[in-house]
CSV table of C-alpha atoms in Angstrom, one decimal:
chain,number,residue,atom,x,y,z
A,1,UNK,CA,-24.5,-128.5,-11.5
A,2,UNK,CA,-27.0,-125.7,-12.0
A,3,UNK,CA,-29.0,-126.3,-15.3
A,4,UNK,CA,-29.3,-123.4,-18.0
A,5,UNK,CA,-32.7,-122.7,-19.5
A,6,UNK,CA,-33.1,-124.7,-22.7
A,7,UNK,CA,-31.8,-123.6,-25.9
A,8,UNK,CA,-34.4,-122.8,-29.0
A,9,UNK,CA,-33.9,-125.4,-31.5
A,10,UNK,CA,-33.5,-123.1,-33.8
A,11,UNK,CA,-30.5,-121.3,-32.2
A,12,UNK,CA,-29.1,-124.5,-31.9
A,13,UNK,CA,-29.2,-125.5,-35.4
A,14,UNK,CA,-27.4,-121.7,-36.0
A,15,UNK,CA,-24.5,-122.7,-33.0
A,16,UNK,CA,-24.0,-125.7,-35.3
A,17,UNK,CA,-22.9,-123.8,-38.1
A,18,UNK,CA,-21.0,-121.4,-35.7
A,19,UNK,CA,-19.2,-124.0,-35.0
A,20,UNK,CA,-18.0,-125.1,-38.6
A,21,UNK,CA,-16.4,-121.5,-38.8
A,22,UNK,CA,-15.0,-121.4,-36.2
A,23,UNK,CA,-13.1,-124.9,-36.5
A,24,UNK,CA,-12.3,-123.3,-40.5
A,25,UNK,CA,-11.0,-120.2,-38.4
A,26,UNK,CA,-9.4,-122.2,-35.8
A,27,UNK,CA,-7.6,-124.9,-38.5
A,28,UNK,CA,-6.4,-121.8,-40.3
A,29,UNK,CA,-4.0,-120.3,-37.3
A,30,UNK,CA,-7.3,-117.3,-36.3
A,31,UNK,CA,-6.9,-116.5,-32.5
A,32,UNK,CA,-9.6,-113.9,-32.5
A,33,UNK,CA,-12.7,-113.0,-34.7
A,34,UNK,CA,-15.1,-109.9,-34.2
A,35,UNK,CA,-18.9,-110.7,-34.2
A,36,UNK,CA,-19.5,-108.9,-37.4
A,37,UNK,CA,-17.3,-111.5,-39.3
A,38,UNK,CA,-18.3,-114.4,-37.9
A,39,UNK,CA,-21.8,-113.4,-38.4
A,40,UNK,CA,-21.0,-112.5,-41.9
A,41,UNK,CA,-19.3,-116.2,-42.4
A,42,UNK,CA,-22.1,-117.9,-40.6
A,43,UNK,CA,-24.7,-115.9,-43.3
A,44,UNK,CA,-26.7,-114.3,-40.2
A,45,UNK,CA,-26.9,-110.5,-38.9
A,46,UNK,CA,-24.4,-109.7,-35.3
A,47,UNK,CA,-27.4,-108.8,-33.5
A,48,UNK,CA,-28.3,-112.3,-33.9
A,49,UNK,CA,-25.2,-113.6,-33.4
A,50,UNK,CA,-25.1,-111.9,-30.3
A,51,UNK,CA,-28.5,-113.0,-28.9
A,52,UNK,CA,-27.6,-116.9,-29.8
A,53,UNK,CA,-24.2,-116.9,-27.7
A,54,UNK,CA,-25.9,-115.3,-25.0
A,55,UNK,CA,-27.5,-118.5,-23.9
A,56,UNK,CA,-23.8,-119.8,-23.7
A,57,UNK,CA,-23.1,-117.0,-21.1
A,58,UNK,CA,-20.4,-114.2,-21.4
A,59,UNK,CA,-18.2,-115.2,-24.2
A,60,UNK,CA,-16.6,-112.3,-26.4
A,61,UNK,CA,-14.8,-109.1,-25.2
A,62,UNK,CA,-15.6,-105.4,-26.1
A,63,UNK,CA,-12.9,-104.4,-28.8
A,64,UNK,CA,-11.4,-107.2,-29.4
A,65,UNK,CA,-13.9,-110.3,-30.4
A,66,UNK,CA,-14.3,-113.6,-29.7
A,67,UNK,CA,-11.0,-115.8,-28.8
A,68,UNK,CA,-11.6,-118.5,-31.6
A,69,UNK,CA,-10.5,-121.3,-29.8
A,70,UNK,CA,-12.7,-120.5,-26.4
A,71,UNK,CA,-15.7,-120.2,-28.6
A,72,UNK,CA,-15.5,-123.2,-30.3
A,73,UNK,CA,-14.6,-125.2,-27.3
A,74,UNK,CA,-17.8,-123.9,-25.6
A,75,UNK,CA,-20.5,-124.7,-28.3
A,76,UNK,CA,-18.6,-127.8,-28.8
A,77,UNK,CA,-19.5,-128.6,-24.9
A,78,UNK,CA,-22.9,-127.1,-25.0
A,79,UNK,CA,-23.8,-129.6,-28.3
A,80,UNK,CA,-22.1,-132.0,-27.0
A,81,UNK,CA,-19.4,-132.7,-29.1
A,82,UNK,CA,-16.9,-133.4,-26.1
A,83,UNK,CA,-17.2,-137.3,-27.4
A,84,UNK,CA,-17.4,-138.9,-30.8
A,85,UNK,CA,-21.0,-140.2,-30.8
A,86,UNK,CA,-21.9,-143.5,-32.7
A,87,UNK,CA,-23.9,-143.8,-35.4
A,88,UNK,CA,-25.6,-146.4,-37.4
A,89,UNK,CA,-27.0,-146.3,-41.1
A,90,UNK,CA,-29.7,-148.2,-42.6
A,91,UNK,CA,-29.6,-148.4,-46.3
A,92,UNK,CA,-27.0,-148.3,-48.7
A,93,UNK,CA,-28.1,-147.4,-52.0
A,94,UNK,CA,-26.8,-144.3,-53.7
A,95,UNK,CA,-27.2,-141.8,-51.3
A,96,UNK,CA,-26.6,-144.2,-48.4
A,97,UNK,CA,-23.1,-144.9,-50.0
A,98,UNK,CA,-22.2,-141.7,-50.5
A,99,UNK,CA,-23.3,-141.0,-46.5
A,100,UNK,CA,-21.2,-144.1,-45.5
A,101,UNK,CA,-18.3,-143.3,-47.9
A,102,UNK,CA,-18.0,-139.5,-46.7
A,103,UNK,CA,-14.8,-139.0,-44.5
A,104,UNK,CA,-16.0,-135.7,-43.1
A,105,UNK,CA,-18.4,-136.9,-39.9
A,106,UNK,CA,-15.5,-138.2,-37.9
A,107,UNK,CA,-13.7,-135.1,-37.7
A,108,UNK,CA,-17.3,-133.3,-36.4
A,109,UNK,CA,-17.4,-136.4,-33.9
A,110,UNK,CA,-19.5,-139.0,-35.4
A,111,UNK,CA,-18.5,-142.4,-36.4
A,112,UNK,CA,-20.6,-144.5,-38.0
A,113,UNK,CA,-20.1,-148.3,-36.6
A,114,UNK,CA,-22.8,-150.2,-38.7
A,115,UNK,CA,-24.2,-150.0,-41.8
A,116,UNK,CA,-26.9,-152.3,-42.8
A,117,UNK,CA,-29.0,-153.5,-45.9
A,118,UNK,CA,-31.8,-155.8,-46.5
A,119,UNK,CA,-30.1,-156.6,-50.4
A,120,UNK,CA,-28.2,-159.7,-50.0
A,121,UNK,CA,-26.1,-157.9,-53.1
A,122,UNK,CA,-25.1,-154.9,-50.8
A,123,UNK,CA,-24.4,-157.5,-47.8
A,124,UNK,CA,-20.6,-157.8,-47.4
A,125,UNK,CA,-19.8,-154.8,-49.4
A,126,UNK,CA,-16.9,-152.2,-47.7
A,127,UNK,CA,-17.4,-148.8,-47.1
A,128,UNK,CA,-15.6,-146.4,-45.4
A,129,UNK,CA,-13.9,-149.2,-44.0
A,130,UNK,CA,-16.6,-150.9,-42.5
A,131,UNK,CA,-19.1,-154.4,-44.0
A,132,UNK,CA,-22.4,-154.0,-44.7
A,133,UNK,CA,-24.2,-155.9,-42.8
A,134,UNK,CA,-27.8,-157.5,-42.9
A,135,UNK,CA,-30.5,-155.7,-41.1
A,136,UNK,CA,-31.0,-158.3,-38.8
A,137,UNK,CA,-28.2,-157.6,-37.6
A,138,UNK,CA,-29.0,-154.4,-36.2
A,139,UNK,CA,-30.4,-154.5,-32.7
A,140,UNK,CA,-27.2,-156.8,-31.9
A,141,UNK,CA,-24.4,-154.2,-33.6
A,142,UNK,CA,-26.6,-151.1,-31.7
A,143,UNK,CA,-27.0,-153.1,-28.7
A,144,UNK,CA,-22.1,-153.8,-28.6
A,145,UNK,CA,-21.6,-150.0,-29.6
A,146,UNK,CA,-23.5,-148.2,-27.4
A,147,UNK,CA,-24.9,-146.7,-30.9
A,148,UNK,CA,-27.0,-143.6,-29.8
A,149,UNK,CA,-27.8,-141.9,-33.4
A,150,UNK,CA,-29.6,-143.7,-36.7
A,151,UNK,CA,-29.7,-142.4,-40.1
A,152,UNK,CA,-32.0,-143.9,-42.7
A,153,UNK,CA,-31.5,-143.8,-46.3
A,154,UNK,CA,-34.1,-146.2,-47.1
A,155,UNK,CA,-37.1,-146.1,-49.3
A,156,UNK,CA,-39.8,-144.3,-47.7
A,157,UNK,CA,-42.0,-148.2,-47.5
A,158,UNK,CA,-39.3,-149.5,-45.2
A,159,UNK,CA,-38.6,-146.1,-43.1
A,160,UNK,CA,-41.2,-146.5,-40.8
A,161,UNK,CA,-40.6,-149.9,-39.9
A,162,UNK,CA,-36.9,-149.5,-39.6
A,163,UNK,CA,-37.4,-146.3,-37.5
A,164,UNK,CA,-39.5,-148.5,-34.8
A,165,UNK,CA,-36.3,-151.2,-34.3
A,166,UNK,CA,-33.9,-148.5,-34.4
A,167,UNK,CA,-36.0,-147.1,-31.4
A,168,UNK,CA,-36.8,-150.3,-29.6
A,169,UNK,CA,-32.8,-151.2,-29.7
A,170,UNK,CA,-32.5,-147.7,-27.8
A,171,UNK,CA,-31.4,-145.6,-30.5
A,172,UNK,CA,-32.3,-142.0,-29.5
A,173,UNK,CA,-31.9,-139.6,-32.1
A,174,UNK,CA,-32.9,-140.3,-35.9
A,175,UNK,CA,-31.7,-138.2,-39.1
A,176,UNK,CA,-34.4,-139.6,-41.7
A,177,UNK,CA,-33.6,-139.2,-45.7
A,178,UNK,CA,-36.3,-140.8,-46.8
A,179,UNK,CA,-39.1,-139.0,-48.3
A,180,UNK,CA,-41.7,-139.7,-45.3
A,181,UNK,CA,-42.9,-138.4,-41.9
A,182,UNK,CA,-41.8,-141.0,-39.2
A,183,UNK,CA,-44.1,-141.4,-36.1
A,184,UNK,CA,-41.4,-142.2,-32.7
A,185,UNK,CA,-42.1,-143.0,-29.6
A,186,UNK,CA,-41.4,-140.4,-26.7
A,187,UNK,CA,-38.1,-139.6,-26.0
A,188,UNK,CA,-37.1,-139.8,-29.6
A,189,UNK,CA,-36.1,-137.2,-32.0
A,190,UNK,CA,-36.4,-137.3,-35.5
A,191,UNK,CA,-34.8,-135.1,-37.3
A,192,UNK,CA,-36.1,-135.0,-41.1
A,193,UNK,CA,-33.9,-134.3,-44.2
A,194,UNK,CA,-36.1,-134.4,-47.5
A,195,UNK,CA,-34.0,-133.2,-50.7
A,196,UNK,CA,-36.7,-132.8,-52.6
A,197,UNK,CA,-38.6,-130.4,-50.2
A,198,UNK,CA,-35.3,-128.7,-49.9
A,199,UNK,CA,-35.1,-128.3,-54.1
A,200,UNK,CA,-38.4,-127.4,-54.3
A,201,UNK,CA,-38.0,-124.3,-51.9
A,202,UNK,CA,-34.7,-122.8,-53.6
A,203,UNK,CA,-37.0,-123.2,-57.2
A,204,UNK,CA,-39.9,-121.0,-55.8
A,205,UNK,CA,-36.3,-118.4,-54.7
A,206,UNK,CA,-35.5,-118.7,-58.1
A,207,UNK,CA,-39.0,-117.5,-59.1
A,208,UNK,CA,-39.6,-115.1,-56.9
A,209,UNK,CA,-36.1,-113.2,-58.0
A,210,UNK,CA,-37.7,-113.5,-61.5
A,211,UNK,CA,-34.9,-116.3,-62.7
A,212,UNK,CA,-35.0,-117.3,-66.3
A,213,UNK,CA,-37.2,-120.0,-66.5
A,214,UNK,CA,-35.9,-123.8,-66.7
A,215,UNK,CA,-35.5,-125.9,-69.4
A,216,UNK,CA,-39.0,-127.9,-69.9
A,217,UNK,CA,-38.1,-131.7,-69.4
A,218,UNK,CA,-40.2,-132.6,-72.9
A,219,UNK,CA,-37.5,-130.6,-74.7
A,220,UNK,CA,-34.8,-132.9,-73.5
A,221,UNK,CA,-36.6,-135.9,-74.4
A,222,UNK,CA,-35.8,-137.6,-77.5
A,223,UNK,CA,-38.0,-137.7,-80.7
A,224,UNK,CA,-40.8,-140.0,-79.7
A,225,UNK,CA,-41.5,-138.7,-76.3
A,226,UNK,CA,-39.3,-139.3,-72.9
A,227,UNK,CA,-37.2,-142.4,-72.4
């Protein structure tokens, strides 16, 4: 099979959310869409549109659009979303939970098959229909399910080492929530999510389109200073 040049991460991060519309489109009866409104739903301009799904090869047709159900069977293949993939989770606090709890992933092909926690009050807990197990369980639960994606939800002390087993037990692909930059060895990406950061940029939007300024933090404080 002759290779295609390799896709700008950034276009592939934008074929990603392609692909959410078009499933929406898809799961609402749409046979066709025209670039200009799936641009418009995807929040980028057609030109754009136009030069991402050019790395997929011809696609859409002059006056009529893109069939929805072609499209979205194509970047399915090119991200690889012909399989469910496995994934494990390390950390269950609050956000953690809420990752492990959230029924969504499966029908975007990924299925979480561990879920681990060094608390020995977390250990044994269900979620999503699955035990939380201890960590040291992890290289052997990675190791049965073929596991190829970690997520860690873990304070940023523990991230690092927890990173390092994930990629000695031959995890491939890590989606990091803790606040930290993680250090992998080659042939492992690390994708980072920090909300903070993410909070911190839409603020400075907020500035810079002149917002009303926030609520100082002091004056929700109680008399006598903050809790």
């Amino acid at each position: 099979m002759q290779s295609r040049p390799r896709i700008p991460e950034a276009t592939v991060a934008r074929l990603a959310v392609y692909l959410r519309v078009l499933t929406g489109l898809a799961d609402g009866g749409r046979r066709t869409v025209s670039s200009g409104e799936l641009a418009s739903a995807a929040g980028v301009n057609p030109a754009g549109l136009r030069k991402d799904l050019s790395h997929l090869g011809p696609c859409g047709t002059r006056g009529v659009g893109y069939e929805v159900s072609t499209l979205r069977d194509r970047i399915a293949g090119v991200l690889g979303m012909e399989t469910a993939h496995a994934c494990v989770l390390v950390g269950i606090g609050n956000l953690g939970a809420a990752l492990a709890g959230y029924g969504g992933f499966g029908s975007r092909g990924f299925e979480f098959v561990g879920l681990f926690d060094a608390s020995p009050a977390r250990v044994g807990q269900q979620i999503g229909g699955l035990p939380v197990r201890p960590v040291a369980e992890l290289e052997d639960v990675v190791a049965a399910t073929g596991a190829t994606i970690g997520v860690i939800a873990t304070p940023a002390e523990v991230a690092q080492p927890v990173c390092d087993r994930l990629a000695a037990a031959g995890v491939r692909s890590i989606l990091n929530f803790a606040p930290v930059t993680l250090s992998a060895p080659a042939g492992v990406d690390v994708r980072q999510v920090d909300l903070s950061v993410e909070l911190q940029v839409l603020a400075f939007l907020d500035k810079q389109r002149g917002a009303v300024p926030g609520i100082r933090l002091d004056a929700l404080a109680p008399a006598g200073g903050m809790a």
